[in-house]
Short mmCIF file of C-alpha atoms in Angstrom, two decimals:
data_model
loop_
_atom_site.label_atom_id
_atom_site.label_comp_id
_atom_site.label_asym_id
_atom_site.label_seq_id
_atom_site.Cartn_x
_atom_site.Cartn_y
_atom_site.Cartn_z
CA UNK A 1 -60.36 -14.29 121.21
CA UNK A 2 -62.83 -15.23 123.97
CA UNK A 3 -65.47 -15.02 121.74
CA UNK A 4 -63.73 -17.29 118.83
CA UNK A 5 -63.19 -19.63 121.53
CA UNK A 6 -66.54 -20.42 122.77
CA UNK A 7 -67.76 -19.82 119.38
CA UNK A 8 -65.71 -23.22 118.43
CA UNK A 9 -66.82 -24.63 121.88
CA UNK A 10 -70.12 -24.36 120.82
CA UNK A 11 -69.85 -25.70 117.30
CA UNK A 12 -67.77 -28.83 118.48
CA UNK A 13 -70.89 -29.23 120.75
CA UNK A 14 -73.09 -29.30 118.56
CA UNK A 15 -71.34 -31.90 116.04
CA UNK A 16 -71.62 -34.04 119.33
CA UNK A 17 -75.13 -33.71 120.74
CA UNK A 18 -76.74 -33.17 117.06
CA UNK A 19 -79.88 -35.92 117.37
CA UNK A 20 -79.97 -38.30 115.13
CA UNK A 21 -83.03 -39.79 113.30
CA UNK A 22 -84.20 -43.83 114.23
CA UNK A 23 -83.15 -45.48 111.19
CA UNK A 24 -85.52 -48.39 111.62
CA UNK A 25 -88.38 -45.95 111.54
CA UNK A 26 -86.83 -43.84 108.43
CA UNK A 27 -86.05 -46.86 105.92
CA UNK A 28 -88.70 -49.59 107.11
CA UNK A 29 -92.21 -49.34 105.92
CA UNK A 30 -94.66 -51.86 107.10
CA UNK A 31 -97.10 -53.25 105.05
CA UNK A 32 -100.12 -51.82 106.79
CA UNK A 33 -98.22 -48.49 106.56
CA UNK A 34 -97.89 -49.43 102.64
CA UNK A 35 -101.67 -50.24 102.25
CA UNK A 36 -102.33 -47.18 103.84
CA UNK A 37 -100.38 -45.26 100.61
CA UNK A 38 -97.47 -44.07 103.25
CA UNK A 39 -94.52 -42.12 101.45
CA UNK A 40 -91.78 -44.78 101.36
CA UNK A 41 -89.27 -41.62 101.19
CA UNK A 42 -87.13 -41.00 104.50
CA UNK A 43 -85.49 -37.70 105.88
CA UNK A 44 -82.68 -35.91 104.72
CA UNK A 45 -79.83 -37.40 107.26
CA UNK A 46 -76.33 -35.98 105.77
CA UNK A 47 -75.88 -33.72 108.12
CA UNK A 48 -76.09 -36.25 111.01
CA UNK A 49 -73.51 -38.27 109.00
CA UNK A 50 -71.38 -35.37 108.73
CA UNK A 51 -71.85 -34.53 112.78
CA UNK A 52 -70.87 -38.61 112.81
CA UNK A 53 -67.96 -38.24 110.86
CA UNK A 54 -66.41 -34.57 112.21
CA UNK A 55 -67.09 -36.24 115.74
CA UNK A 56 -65.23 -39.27 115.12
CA UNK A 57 -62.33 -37.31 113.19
CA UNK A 58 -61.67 -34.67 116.48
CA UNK A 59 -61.93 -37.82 118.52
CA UNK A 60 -59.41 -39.87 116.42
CA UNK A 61 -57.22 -36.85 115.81
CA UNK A 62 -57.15 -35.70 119.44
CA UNK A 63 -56.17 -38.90 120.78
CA UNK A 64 -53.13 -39.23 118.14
CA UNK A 65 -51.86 -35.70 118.87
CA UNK A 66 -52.77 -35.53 121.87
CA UNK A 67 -48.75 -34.88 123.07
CA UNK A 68 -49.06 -31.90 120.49
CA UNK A 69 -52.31 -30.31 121.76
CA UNK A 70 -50.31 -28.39 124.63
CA UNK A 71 -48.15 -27.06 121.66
CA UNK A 72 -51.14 -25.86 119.53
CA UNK A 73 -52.42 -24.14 122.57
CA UNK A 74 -49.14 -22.27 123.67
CA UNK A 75 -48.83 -21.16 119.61
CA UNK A 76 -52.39 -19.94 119.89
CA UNK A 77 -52.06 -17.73 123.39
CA UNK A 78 -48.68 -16.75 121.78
CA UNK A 79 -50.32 -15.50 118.67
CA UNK A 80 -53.75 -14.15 120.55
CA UNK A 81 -51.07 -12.21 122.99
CA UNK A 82 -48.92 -10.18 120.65
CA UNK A 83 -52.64 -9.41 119.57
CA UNK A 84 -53.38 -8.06 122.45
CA UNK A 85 -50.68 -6.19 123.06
CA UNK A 86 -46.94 -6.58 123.26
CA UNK A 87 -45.87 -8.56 126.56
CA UNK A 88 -49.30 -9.55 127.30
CA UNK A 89 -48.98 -12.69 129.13
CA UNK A 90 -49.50 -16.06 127.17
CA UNK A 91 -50.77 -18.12 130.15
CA UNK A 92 -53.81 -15.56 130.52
CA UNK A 93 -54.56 -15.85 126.94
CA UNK A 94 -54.02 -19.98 127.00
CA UNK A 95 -56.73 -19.92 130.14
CA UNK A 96 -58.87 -17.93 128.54
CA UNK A 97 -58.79 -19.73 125.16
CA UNK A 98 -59.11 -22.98 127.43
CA UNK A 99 -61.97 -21.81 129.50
CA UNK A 100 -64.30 -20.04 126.83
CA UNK A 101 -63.87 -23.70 124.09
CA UNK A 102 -64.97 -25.64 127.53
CA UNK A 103 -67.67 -23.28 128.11
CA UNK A 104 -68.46 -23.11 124.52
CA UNK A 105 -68.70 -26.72 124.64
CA UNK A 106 -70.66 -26.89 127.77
CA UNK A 107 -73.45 -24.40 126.04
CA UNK A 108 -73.46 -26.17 122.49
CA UNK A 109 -73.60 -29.28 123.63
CA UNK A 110 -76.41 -29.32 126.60
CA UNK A 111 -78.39 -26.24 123.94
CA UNK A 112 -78.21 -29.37 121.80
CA UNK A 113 -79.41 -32.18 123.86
CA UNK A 114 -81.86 -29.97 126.09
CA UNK A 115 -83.96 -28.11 123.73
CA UNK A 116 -83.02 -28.87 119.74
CA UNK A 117 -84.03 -32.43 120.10
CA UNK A 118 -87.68 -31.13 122.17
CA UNK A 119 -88.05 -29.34 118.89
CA UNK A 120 -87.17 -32.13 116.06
CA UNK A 121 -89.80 -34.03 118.37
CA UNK A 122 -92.51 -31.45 118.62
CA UNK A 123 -92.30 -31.06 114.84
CA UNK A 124 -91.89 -34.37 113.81
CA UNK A 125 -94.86 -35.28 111.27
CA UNK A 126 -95.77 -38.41 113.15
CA UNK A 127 -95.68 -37.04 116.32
CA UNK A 128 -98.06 -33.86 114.85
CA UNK A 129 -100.64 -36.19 113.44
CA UNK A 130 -100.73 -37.66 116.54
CA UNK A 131 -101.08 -34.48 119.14
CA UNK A 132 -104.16 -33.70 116.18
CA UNK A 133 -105.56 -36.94 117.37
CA UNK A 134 -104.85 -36.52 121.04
CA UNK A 135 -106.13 -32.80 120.66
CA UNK A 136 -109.83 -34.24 119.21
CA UNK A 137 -109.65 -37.08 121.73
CA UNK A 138 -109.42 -34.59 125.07
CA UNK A 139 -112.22 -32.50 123.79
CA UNK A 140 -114.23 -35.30 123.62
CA UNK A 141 -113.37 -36.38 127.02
CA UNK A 142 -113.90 -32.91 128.44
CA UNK A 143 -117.87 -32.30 126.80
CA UNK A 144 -118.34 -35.30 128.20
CA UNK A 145 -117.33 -34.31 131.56
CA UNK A 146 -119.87 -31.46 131.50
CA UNK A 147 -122.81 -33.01 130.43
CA UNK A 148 -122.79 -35.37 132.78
CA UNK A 149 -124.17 -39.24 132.87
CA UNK A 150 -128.08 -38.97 133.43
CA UNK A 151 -128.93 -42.78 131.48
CA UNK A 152 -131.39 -41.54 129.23
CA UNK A 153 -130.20 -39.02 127.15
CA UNK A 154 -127.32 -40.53 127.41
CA UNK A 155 -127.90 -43.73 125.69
CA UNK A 156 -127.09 -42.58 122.05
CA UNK A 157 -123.56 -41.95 121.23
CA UNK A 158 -123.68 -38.34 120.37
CA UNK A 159 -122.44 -37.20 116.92
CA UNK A 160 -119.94 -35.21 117.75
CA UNK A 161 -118.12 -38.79 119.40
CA UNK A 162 -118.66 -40.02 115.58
CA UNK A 163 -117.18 -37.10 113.87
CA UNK A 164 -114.41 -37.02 115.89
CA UNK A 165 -114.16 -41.03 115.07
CA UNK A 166 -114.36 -40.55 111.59
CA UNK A 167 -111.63 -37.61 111.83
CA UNK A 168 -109.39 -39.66 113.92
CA UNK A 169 -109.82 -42.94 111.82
CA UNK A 170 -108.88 -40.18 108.48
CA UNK A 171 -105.82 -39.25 109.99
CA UNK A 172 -104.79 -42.51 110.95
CA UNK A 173 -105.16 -43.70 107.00
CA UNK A 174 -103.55 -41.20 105.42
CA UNK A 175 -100.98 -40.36 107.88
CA UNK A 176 -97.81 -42.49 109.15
CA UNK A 177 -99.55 -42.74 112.74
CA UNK A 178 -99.38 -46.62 113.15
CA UNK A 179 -101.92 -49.19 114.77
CA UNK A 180 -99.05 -49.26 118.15
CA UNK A 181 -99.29 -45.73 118.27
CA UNK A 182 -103.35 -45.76 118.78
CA UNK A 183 -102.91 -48.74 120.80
CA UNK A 184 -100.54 -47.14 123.10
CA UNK A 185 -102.91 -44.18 123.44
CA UNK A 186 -105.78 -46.53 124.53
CA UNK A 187 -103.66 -48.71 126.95
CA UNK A 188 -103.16 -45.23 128.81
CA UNK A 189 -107.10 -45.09 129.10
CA UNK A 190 -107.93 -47.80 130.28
CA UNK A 191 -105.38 -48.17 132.77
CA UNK A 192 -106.75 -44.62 133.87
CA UNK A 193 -110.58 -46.06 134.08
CA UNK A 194 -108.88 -48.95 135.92
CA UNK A 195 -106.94 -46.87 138.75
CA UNK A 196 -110.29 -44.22 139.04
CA UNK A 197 -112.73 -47.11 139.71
CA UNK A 198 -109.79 -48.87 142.17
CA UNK A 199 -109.18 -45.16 143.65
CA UNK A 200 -112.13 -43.27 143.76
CA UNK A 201 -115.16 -43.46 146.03
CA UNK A 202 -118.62 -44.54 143.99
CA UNK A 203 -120.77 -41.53 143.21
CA UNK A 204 -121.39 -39.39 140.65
CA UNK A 205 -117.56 -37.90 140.53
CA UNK A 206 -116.43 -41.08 139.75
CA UNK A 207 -118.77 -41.84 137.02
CA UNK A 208 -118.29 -38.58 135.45
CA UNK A 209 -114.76 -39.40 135.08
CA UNK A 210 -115.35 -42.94 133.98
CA UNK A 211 -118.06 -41.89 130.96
CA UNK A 212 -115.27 -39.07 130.24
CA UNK A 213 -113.06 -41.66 129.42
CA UNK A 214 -115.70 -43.93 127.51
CA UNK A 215 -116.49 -40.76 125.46
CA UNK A 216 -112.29 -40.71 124.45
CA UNK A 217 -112.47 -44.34 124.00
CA UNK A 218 -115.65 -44.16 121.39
CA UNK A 219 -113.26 -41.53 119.65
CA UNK A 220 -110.65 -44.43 118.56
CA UNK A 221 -113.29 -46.82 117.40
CA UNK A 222 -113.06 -46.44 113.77
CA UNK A 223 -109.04 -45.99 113.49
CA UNK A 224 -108.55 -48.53 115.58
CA UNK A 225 -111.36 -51.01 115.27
CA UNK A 226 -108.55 -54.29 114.62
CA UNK A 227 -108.01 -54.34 117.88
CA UNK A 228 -111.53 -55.17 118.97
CA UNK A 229 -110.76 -58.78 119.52
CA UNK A 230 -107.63 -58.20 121.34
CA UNK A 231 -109.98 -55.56 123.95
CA UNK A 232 -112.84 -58.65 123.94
CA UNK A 233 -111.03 -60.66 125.06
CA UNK A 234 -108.57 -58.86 127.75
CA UNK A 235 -108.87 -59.91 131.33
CA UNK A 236 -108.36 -56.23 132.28
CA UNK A 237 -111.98 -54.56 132.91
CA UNK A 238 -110.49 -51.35 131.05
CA UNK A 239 -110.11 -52.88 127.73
CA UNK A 240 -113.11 -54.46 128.02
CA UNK A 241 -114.58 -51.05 128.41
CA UNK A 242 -112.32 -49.91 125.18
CA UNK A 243 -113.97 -52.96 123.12
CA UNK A 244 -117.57 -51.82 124.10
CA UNK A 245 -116.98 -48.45 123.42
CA UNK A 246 -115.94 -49.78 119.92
CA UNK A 247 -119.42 -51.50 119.37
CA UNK A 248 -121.20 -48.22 120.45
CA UNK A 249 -119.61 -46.67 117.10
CA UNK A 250 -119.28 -49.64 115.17
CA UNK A 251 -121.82 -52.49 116.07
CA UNK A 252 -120.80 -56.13 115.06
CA UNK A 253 -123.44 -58.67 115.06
CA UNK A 254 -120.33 -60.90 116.25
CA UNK A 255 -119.88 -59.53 119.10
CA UNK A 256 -123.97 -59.32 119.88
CA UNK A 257 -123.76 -62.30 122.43
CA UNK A 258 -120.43 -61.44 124.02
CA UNK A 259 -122.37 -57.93 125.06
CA UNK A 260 -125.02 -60.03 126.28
CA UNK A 261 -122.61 -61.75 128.41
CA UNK A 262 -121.10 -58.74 129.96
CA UNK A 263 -124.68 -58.24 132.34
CA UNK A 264 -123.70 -61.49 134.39
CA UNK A 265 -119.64 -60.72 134.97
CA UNK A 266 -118.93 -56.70 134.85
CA UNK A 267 -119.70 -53.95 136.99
CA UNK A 268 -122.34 -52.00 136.41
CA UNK A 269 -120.94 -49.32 134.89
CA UNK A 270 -119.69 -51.71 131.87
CA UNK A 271 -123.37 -53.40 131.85
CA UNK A 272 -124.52 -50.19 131.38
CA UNK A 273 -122.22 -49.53 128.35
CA UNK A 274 -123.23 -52.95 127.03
CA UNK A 275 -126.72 -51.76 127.30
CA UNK A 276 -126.00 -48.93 125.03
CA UNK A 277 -123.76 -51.01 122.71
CA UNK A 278 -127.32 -53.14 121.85
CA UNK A 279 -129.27 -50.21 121.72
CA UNK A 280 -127.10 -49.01 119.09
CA UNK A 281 -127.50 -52.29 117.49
CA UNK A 282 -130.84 -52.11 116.52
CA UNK A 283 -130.75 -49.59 113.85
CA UNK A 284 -128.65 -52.61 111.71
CA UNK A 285 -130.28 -55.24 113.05
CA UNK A 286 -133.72 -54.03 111.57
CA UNK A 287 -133.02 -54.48 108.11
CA UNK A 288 -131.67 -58.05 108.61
CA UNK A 289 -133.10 -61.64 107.93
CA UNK A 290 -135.68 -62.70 109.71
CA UNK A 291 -133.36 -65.41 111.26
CA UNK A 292 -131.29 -62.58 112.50
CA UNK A 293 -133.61 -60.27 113.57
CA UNK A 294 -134.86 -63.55 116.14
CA UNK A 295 -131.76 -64.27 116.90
CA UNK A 296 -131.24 -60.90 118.42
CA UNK A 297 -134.45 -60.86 120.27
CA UNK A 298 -133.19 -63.81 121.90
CA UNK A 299 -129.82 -61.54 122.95
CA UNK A 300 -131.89 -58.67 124.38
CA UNK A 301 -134.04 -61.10 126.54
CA UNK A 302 -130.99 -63.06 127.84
CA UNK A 303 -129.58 -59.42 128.50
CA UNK A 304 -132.26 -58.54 130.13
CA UNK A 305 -132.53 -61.28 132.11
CA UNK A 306 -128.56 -60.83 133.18
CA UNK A 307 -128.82 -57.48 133.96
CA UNK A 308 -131.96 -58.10 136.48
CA UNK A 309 -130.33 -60.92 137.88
CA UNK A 310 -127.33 -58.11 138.37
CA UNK A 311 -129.57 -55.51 139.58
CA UNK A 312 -131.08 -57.27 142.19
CA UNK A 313 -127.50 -58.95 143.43
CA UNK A 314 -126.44 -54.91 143.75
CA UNK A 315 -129.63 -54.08 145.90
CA UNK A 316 -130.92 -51.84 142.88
CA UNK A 317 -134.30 -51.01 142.33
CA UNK A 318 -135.01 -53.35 139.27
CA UNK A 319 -137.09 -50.60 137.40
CA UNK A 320 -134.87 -47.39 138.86
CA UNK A 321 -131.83 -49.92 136.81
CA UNK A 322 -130.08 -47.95 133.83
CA UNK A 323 -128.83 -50.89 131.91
CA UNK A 324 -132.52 -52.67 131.95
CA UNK A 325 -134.04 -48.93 130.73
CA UNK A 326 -131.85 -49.08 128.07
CA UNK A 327 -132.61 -52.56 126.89
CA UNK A 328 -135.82 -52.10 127.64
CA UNK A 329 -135.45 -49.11 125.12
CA UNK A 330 -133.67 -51.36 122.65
CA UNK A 331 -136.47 -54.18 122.89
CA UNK A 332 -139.18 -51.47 122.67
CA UNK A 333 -137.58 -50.05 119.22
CA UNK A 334 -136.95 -53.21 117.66
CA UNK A 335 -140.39 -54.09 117.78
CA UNK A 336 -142.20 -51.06 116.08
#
């Protein structure tokens, strides 16, 4: 009896916690989800319609007889009683019946909400495509972490940063992740870079955290590289960051004299990036037109000039500077 009781508890629970699916995800494709070859088919969601219906039913039903429920219960303990044995009384069988289909309930319904739905989420395609990404992203930003930020062997983007780009920017094509989900995953950084440079003491710490989270940023450059003009031209010094990081993977000979510009209004730690960013440049910029190719001279000398300008406003020795190294690097390259 007891255990029929909280047996139906449980199951009337469940009809009422059972999570249901977001139907604007599950039967609206967008068209960069369609260019991207996305399965236009959506889950299998009868037996949410059936937890819909049943749910409204015993709601609809209980409320018209609900004069008759006592009735239904004193029939039951009568029935459960003789059961038991003969004179057993019916109001210890009608509180137990009551208490075990509240308790039943009770367990259904919070099993339900509590820990079914943390598992529909957890195994959710989208949301495992995107713990993948997040998974390839954190490595990145912990090898950074341990190698440290010494400006010359630093000034290549290592290749493990452009695997882990190329990965990310696979899984992104082929998978339902969308651009909002990346972008959401990027806002987090560079609020983080903001809060850590606002928060933490200058020193080394600090920058170890801060080229950590340049290494994660690098990692969304090719998945994510629409945004670039969006980051450019932010007034938040953190998505500024995100949009240089994106040139580090992914120069842009558009963007050549916005870099430049960054060595007369960022910190250093972005001029430094910037630096990089051109470096990185010059491997495309070699094989261009002669008009080009002096048009980017031009860049690195204006940089240059920028970031001495900036070195000497910051009381740093002018050739101890990492950002004039590196384009110093960049200009000595170029010209072989």
């Amino acid at each position: 009896m007891a255990g029929s009781s909280l047996l139906g508890g449980v199951l009337v629970g469940f009809l009422f916690a059972i999570p249901k699916s977001d139907s604007s995800l599950g039967n609206s494709i967008s068209s960069s989800e369609e260019s991207k070859g996305v399965s236009k088919y959506s889950l299998n969601t009868n037996l949410e319609d059936i937890s819909d219906w049943l749910s409204k039913m015993i709601v609809g039903v209980g409320l018209v007889q609900l004069t008759s429920v006592p009735g239904y219960i004193k029939q039951a303990s009568l029935y459960w009683s003789s059961s038991v044995k003969p004179g057993f009384p019916a109001a210890y069988t009608s509180t137990l019946i009551i208490f075990f289909c509240l308790l039943g309930f009770l367990v259904g319904y919070l099993w339900t909400r509590l820990v079914l739905i943390g598992d529909f989420i957890r195994q959710d395609p989208r949301n495992v495509n995107l713990q993948a990404i997040e998974s390839k992203i954190e490595n990145l930003g912990n090898q950074a972490s341990l190698t440290g930020s010494s400006a010359i062997d630093q000034q290549v983007v290592r290749q493990q940063e452009i695997k882990v780009a190329s990965d990310v920017a696979n899984i992104f094509t082929s998978t339902s992740v969308s651009i909002d989900d990346l972008r959401a995953k990027i806002t987090i950084l560079s609020g983080k870079y903001d809060s850590i440079r606002a928060t933490m003491p200058s020193g080394p710490e600090r920058t170890r955290e801060m080229e950590s989270i340049a290494s994660q940023m690098r990692g969304y450059a090719l998945a994510a590289d629409k945004l670039l003009p969006e980051y450019a031209s932010s007034k938040a010094a953190g998505e500024r960051l995100v949009a240089i990081a994106f040139l580090q993977i992914k120069p842009n000979k558009d963007y050549f004299n916005w870099l430049s510009d960054r060595f007369s209004v960022e910190a250093p730690f972005l001029q430094y990036h910037a630096a990089i960013a051109l470096r990185n440049a010059v491997s495309m910029i070699v094989s261009a037109p002669t008009e080009e190719r002096a048009g980017f001279v031009k860049i690195l000398d204006d940089a240059l000039k920028h970031a001495t300008v900036s070195a000497e406003a910051h009381e740093v020795d002018v050739s101890q500077s990492e950002s004039i190294l590196v384009l110093k690097d960049a200009q000595s390259i170029f010209s072989k």
